[in-house]
Short mmCIF file of C-alpha atoms in Angstrom, two decimals:
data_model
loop_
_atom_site.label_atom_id
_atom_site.label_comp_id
_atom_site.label_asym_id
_atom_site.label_seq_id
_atom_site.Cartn_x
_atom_site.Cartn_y
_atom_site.Cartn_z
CA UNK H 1 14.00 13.81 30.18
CA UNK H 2 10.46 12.78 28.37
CA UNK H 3 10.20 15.82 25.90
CA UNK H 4 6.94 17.50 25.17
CA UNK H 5 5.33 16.25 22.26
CA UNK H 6 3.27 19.01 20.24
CA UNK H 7 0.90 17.60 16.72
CA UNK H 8 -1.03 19.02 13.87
CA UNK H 9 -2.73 17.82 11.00
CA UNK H 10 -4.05 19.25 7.33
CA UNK H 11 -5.61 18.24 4.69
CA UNK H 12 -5.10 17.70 1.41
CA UNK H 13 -6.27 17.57 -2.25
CA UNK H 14 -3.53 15.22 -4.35
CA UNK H 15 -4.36 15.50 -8.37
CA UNK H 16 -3.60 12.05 -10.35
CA UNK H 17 -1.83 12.11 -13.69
CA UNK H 18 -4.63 9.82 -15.22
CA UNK H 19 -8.20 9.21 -13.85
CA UNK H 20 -8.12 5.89 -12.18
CA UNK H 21 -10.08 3.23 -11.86
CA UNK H 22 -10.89 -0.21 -10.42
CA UNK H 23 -13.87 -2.62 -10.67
CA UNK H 24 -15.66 -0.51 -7.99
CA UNK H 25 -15.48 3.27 -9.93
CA UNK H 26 -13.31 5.75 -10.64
CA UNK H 27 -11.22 8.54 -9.01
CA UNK H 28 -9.25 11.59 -10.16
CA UNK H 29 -7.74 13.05 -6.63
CA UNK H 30 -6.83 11.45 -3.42
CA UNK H 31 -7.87 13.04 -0.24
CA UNK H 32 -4.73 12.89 1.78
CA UNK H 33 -4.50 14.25 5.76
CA UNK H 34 -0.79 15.12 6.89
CA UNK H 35 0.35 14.47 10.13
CA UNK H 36 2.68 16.13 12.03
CA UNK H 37 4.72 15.56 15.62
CA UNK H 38 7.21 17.61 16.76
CA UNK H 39 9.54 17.24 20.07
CA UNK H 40 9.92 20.40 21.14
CA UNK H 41 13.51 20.01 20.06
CA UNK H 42 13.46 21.11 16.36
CA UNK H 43 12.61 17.66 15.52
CA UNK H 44 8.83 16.87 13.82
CA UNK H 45 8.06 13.59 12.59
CA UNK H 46 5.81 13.37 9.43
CA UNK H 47 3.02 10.82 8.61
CA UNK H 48 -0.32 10.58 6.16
CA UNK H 49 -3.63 9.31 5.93
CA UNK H 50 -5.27 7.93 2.88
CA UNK H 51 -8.58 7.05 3.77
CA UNK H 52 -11.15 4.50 1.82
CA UNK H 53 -14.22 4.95 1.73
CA UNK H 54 -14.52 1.35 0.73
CA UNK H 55 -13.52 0.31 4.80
CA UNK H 56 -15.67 3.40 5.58
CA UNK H 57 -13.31 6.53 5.85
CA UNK H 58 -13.06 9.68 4.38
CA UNK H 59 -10.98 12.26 5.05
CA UNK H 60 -13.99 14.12 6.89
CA UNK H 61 -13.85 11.25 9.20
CA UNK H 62 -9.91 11.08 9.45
CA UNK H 63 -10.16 14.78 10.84
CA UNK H 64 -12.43 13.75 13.15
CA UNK H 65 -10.95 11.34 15.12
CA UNK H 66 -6.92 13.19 14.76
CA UNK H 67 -7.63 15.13 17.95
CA UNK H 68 -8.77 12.08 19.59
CA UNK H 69 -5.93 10.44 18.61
CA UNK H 70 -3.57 13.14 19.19
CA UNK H 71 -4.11 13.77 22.56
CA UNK H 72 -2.78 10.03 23.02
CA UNK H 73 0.01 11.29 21.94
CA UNK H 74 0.53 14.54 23.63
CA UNK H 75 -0.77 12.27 27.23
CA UNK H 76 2.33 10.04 26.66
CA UNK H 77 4.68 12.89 25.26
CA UNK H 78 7.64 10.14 24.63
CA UNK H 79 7.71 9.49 20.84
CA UNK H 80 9.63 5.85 21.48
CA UNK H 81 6.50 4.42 23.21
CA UNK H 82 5.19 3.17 19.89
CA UNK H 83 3.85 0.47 21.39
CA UNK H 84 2.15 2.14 24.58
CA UNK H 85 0.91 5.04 22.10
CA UNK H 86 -0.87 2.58 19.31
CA UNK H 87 -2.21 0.50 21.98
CA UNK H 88 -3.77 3.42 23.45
CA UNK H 89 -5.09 4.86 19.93
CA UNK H 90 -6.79 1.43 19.12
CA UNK H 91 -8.92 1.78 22.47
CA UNK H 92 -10.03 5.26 21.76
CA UNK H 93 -10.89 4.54 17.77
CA UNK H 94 -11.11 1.04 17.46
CA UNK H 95 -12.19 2.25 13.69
CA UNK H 96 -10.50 4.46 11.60
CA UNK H 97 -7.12 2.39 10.62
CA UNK H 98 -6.08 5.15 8.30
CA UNK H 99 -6.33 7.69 10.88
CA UNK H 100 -4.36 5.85 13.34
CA UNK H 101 -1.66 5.19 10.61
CA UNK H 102 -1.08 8.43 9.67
CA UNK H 103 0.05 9.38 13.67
CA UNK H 104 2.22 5.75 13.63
CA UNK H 105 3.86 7.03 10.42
CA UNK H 106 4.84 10.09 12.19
CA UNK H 107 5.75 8.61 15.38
CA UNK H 108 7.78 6.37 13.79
CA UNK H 109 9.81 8.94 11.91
CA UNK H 110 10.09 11.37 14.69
CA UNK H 111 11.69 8.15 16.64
CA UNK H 112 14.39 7.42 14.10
CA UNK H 113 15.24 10.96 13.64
CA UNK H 114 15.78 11.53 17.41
CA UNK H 115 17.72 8.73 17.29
CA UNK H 116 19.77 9.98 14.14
CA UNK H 117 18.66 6.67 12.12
CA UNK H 118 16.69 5.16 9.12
CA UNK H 119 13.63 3.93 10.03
CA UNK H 120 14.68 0.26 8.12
CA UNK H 121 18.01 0.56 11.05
CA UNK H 122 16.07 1.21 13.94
CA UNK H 123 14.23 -2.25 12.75
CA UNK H 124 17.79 -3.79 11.72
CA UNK H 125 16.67 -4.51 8.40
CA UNK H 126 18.63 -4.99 5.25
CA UNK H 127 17.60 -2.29 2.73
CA UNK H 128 19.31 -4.22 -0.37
CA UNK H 129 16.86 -6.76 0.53
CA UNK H 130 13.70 -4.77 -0.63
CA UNK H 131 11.50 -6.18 -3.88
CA UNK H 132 10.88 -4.02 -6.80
CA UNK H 133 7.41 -2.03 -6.47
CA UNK H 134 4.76 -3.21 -8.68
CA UNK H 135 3.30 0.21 -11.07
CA UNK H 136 -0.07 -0.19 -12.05
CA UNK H 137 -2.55 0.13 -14.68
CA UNK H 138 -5.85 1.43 -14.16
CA UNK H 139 -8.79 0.52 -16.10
CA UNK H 140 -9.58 2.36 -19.28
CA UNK H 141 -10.12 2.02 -23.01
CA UNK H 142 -7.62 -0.94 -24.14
CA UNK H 143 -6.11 1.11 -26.30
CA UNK H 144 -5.48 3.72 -23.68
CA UNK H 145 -4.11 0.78 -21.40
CA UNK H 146 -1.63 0.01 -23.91
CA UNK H 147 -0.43 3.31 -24.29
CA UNK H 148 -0.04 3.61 -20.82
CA UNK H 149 2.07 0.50 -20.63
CA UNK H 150 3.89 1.82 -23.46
CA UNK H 151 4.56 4.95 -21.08
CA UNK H 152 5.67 2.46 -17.87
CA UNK H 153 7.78 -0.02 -20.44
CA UNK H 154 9.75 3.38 -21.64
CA UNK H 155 10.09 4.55 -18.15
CA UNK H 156 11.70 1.48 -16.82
CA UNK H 157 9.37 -0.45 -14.78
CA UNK H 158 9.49 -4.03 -15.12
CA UNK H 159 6.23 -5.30 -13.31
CA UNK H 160 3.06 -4.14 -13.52
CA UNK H 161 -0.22 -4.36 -12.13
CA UNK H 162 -3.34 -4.69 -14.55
CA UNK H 163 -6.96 -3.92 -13.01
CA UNK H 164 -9.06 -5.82 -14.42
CA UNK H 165 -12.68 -7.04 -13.96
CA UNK H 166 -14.36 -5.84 -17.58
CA UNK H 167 -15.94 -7.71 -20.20
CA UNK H 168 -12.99 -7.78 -22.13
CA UNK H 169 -10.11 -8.40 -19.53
CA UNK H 170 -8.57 -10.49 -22.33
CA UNK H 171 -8.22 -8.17 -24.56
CA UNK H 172 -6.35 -6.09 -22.24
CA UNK H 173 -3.94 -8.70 -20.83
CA UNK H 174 -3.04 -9.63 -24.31
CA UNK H 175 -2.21 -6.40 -25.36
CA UNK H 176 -0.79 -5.06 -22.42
CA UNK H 177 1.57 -8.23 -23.11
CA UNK H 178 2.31 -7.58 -26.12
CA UNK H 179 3.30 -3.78 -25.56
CA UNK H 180 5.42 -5.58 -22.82
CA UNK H 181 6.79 -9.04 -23.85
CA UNK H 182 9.82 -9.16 -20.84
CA UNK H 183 7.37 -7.31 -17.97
CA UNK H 184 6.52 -9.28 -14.85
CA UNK H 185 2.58 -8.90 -14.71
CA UNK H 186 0.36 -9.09 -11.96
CA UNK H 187 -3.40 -8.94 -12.23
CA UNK H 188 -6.08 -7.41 -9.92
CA UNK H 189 -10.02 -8.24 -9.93
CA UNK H 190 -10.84 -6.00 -7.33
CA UNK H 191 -13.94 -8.54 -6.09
CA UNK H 192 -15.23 -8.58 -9.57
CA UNK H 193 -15.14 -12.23 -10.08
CA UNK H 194 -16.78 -15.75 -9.29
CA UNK H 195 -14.89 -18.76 -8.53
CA UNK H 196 -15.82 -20.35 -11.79
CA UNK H 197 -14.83 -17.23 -13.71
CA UNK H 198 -11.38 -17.00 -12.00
CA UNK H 199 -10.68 -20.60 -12.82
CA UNK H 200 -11.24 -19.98 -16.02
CA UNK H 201 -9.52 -16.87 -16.72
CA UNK H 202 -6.34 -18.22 -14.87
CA UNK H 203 -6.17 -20.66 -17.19
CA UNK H 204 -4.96 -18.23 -20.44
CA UNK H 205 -3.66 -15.43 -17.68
CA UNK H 206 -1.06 -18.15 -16.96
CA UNK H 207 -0.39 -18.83 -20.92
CA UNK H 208 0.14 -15.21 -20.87
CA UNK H 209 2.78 -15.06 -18.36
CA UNK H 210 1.08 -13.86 -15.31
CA UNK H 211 2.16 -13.87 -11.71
CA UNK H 212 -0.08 -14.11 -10.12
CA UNK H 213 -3.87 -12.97 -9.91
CA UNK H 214 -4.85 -10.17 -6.65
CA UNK H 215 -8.29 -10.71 -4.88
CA UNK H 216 -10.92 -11.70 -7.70
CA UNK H 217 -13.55 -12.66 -5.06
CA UNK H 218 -15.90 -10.60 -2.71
CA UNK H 219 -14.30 -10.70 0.41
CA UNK H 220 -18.05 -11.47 1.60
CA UNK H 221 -17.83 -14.55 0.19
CA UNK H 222 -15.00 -16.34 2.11
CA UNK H 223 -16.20 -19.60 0.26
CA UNK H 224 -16.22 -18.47 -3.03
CA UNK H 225 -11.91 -17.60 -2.23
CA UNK H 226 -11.49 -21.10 -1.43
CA UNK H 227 -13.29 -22.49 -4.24
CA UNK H 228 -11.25 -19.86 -6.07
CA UNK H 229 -7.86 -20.89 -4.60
CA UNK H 230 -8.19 -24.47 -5.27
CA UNK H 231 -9.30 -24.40 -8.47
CA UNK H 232 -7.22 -21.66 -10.19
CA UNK H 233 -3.88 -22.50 -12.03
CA UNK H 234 -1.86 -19.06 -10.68
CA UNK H 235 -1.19 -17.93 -6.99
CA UNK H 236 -4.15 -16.31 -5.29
CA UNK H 237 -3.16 -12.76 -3.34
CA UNK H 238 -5.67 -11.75 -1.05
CA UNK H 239 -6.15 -7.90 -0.90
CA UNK H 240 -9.71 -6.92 0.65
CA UNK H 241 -10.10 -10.25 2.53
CA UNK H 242 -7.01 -9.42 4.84
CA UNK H 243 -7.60 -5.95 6.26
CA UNK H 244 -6.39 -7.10 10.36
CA UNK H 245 -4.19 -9.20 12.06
CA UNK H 246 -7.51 -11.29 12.24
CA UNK H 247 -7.77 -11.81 8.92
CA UNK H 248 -4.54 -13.98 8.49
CA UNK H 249 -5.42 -17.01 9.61
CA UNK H 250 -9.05 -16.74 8.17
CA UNK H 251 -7.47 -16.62 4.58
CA UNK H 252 -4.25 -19.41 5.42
CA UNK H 253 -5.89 -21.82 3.97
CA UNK H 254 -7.56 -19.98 0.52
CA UNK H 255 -4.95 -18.06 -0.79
CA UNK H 256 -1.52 -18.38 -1.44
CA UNK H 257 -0.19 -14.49 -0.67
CA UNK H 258 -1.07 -11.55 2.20
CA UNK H 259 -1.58 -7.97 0.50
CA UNK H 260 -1.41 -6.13 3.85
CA UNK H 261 -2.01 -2.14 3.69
CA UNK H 262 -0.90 0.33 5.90
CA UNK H 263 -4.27 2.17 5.81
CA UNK H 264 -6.21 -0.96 6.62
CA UNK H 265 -4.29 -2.58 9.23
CA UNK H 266 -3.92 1.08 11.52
CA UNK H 267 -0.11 1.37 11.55
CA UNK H 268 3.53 -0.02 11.22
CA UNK H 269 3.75 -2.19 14.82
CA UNK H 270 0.42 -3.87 13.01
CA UNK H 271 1.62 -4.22 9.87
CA UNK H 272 5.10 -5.85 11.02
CA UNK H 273 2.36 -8.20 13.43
CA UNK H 274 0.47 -9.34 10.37
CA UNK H 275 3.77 -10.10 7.74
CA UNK H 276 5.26 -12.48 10.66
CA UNK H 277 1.62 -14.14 11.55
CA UNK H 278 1.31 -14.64 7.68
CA UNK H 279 5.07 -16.45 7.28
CA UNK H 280 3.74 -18.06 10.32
CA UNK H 281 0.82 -19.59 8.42
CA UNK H 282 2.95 -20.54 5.27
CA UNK H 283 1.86 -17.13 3.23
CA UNK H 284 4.12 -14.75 1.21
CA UNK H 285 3.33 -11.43 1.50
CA UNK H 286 3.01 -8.07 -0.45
CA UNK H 287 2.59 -4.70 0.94
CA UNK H 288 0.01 -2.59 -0.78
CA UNK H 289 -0.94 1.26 -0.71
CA UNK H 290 -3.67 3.49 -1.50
CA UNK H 291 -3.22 6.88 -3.81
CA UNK H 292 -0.90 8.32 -1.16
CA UNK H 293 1.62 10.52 -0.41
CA UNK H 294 4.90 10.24 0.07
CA UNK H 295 4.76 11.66 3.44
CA UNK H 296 3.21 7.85 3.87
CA UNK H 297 4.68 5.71 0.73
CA UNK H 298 7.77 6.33 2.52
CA UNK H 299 7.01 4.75 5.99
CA UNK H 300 5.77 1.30 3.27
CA UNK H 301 9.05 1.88 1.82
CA UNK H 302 11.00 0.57 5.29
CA UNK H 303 9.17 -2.69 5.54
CA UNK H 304 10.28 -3.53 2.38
CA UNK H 305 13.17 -6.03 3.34
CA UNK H 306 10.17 -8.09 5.08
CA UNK H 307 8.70 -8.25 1.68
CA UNK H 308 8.04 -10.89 -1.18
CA UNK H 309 6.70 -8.08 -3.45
CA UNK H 310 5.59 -4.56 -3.23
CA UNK H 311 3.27 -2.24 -4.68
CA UNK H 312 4.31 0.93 -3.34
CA UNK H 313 3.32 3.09 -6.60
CA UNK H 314 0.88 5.19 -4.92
CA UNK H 315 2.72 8.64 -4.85
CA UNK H 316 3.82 7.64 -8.52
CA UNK H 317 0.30 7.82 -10.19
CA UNK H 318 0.17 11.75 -8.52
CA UNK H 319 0.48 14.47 -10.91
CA UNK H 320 3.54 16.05 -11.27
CA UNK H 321 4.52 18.19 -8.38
CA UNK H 322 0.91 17.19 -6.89
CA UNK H 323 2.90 15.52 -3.98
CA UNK H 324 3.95 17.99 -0.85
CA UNK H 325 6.83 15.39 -0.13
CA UNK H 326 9.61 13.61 -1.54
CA UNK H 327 10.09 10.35 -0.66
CA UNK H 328 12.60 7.12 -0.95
CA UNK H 329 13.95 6.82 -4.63
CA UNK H 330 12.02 4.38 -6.65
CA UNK H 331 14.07 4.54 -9.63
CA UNK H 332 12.00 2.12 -12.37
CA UNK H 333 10.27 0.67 -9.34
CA UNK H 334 13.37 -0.19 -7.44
CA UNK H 335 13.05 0.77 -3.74
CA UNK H 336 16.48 1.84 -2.82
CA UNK H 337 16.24 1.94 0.80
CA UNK H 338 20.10 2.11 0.43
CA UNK H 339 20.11 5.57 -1.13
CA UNK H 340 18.20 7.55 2.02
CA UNK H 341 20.96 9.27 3.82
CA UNK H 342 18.56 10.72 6.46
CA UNK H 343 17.04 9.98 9.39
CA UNK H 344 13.41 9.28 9.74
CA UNK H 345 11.24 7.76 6.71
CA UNK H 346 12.90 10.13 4.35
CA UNK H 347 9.41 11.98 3.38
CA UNK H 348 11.30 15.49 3.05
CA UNK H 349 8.80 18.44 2.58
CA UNK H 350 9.69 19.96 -0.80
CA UNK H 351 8.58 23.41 0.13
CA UNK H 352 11.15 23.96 2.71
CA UNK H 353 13.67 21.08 1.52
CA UNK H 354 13.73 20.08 4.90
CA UNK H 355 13.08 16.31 5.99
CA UNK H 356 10.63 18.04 8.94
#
């Protein structure tokens, strides 16, 4: 028998542990709206929005659109019609990915739970095949950069993320490499760059052991990437210029890596779409996250074993205690998909200790 689906959302306010900030500003708490699905059965799945206001959401406009999107999901009532139910969303907010995330996150657990499962077996995935997440380091004072890789070195993370796009991004590098001589770094522009500049600077990033180097161009300049691609000496990841399904074959041929999102692409049927178009095109691929929750993190967690690298770190730059859920271990970055011995996502709501 179809059960009877019931939902409900809130918001909320998630404090950082540091102010953070990229190219484009600055933030010091993440917006966050929770998602929640339950079967009528005891069973509630659990899901999160992040919004960016950068692909023009807030959280304002996240509540907006949930009962919208909600009532999809009541009008079906069967939580295992992902596909029917996401298919459905899209056509009533075309917009909105994060929104439409948040209820795929929760559908998604609410599925695997019924069925007594992980979400990475209900996708018969490998979970000791998942990469190490990626923790990164915002912008700041150098020194205060170096302290703060001090703090991630001590804490056992081996690869880190640098933003960068300053006037003295090689300053930083250099002494975020000396504070950590044996760390695997990865650097992010944010769009701050020109194709000249990125050439350049991926010249003495590669002397100083870098990975590889995350969007430097404007995604408005699709051009300027190319240039960019061709001329630089390090692997080109494209973050902001591959928000759809769309968007992979556009960038094929100017970068060498996919950064896919869960909050850009509108959900985890999409997101498993655009990592097979992108091996399909020749691209490795990285799954990125916003400052989220781990009611969310968690869900980015499963499609790990899909993954060349991962920057799941979102719920890690939280305060402490800031976060409403726990999530899948990330101990020094490792995602041990291995070690959640519960149905669902894992996201387990620490005020009740109960996995929803």
């Amino acid at each position: 028998m179809t059960p009877s689906l019931s939902t409900s959302f809130e918001r909320v306010s998630l404090p950082l542990e540091h102010e953070f900030t990229i190219s484009r500003g600055s933030t010091t708490a993440a917006e966050n709206v929770i998602v929640r699905v339950e079967d009528g059965g005891g069973m509630t799945g659990v899901g999160a929005a992040a919004p960016s206001a950068h692909y023009g959401e807030t959280a304002g406009t996240v509540e907006a659109v949930l009962p919208d999107l909600l009532a999809e999901v009541e009008a079906v009532g069967d939580p295992h019609a992902l596909a029917e139910i996401e298919d459905r969303m899209q056509h009533v907010v075309a917009d909105n990915p994060a929104a439409r995330c948040a209820v795929s996150i929760a559908l998604h657990d609410l599925a695997a739970k019924r069925l007594g499962v992980p979400l990475y077996r209900l996708w018969g995935l490998d979970p000791t095949e998942a990469p190490t997440s990626s923790y990164t380091i915002g912008i700041d004072d150098t020194d205060v950069m170096r302290e703060k890789t001090s703090a991630a070195v001590e804490a056992g993370y081996s690869t880190l993320k640098l933003k960068l796009g300053t006037d003295r991004d090689r300053e930083v590098v250099e002494a975020v490499r000396e504070e950590a001589p044996d760390a695997t770094l990865r650097v992010d522009a944010n769009e701050a760059w020109t194709p000249r500049e990125t050439a350049r600077k991926s010249e003495w990033l590669a002397d100083l052991g870098v990975e590889f180097i995350e969007q430097p161009l404007p995604a408005s300049d699709p051009a300027g990437l190319k240039d960019a691609f061709e001329r630089s000496v390090l692997p080109i990841a494209a973050d902001e210029s591959c928000v759809t399904l769309a968007d992979v074959p556009r960038i094929a041929d100017r970068c060498d890596i996919a950064n896919l999102k869960l909050m850009k692409c509108g959900g985890l049927l999409e997101a498993k779409r655009m990592i097979h178009a992108a091996r399909a095109h020749g691209l490795e691929v990285m799954l990125g996250c916003m400052v989220e929750s781990n009611a969310a993190i968690a869900a980015g967690c499963h499609l790990g074993p899909l993954l060349d690298y991962a920057d799941l770190d979102g719920s890690l730059l939280l305060a402490e205690d800031a976060d409403p859920f726990d999530g899948v271990p990330m101990p020094e970055g490792r995602i041990d998909l291995a070690a959640v011995d519960r149905p669902g996502t894992g996201a387990v709501d620490r005020a009740s200790g109960a996995s929803e």
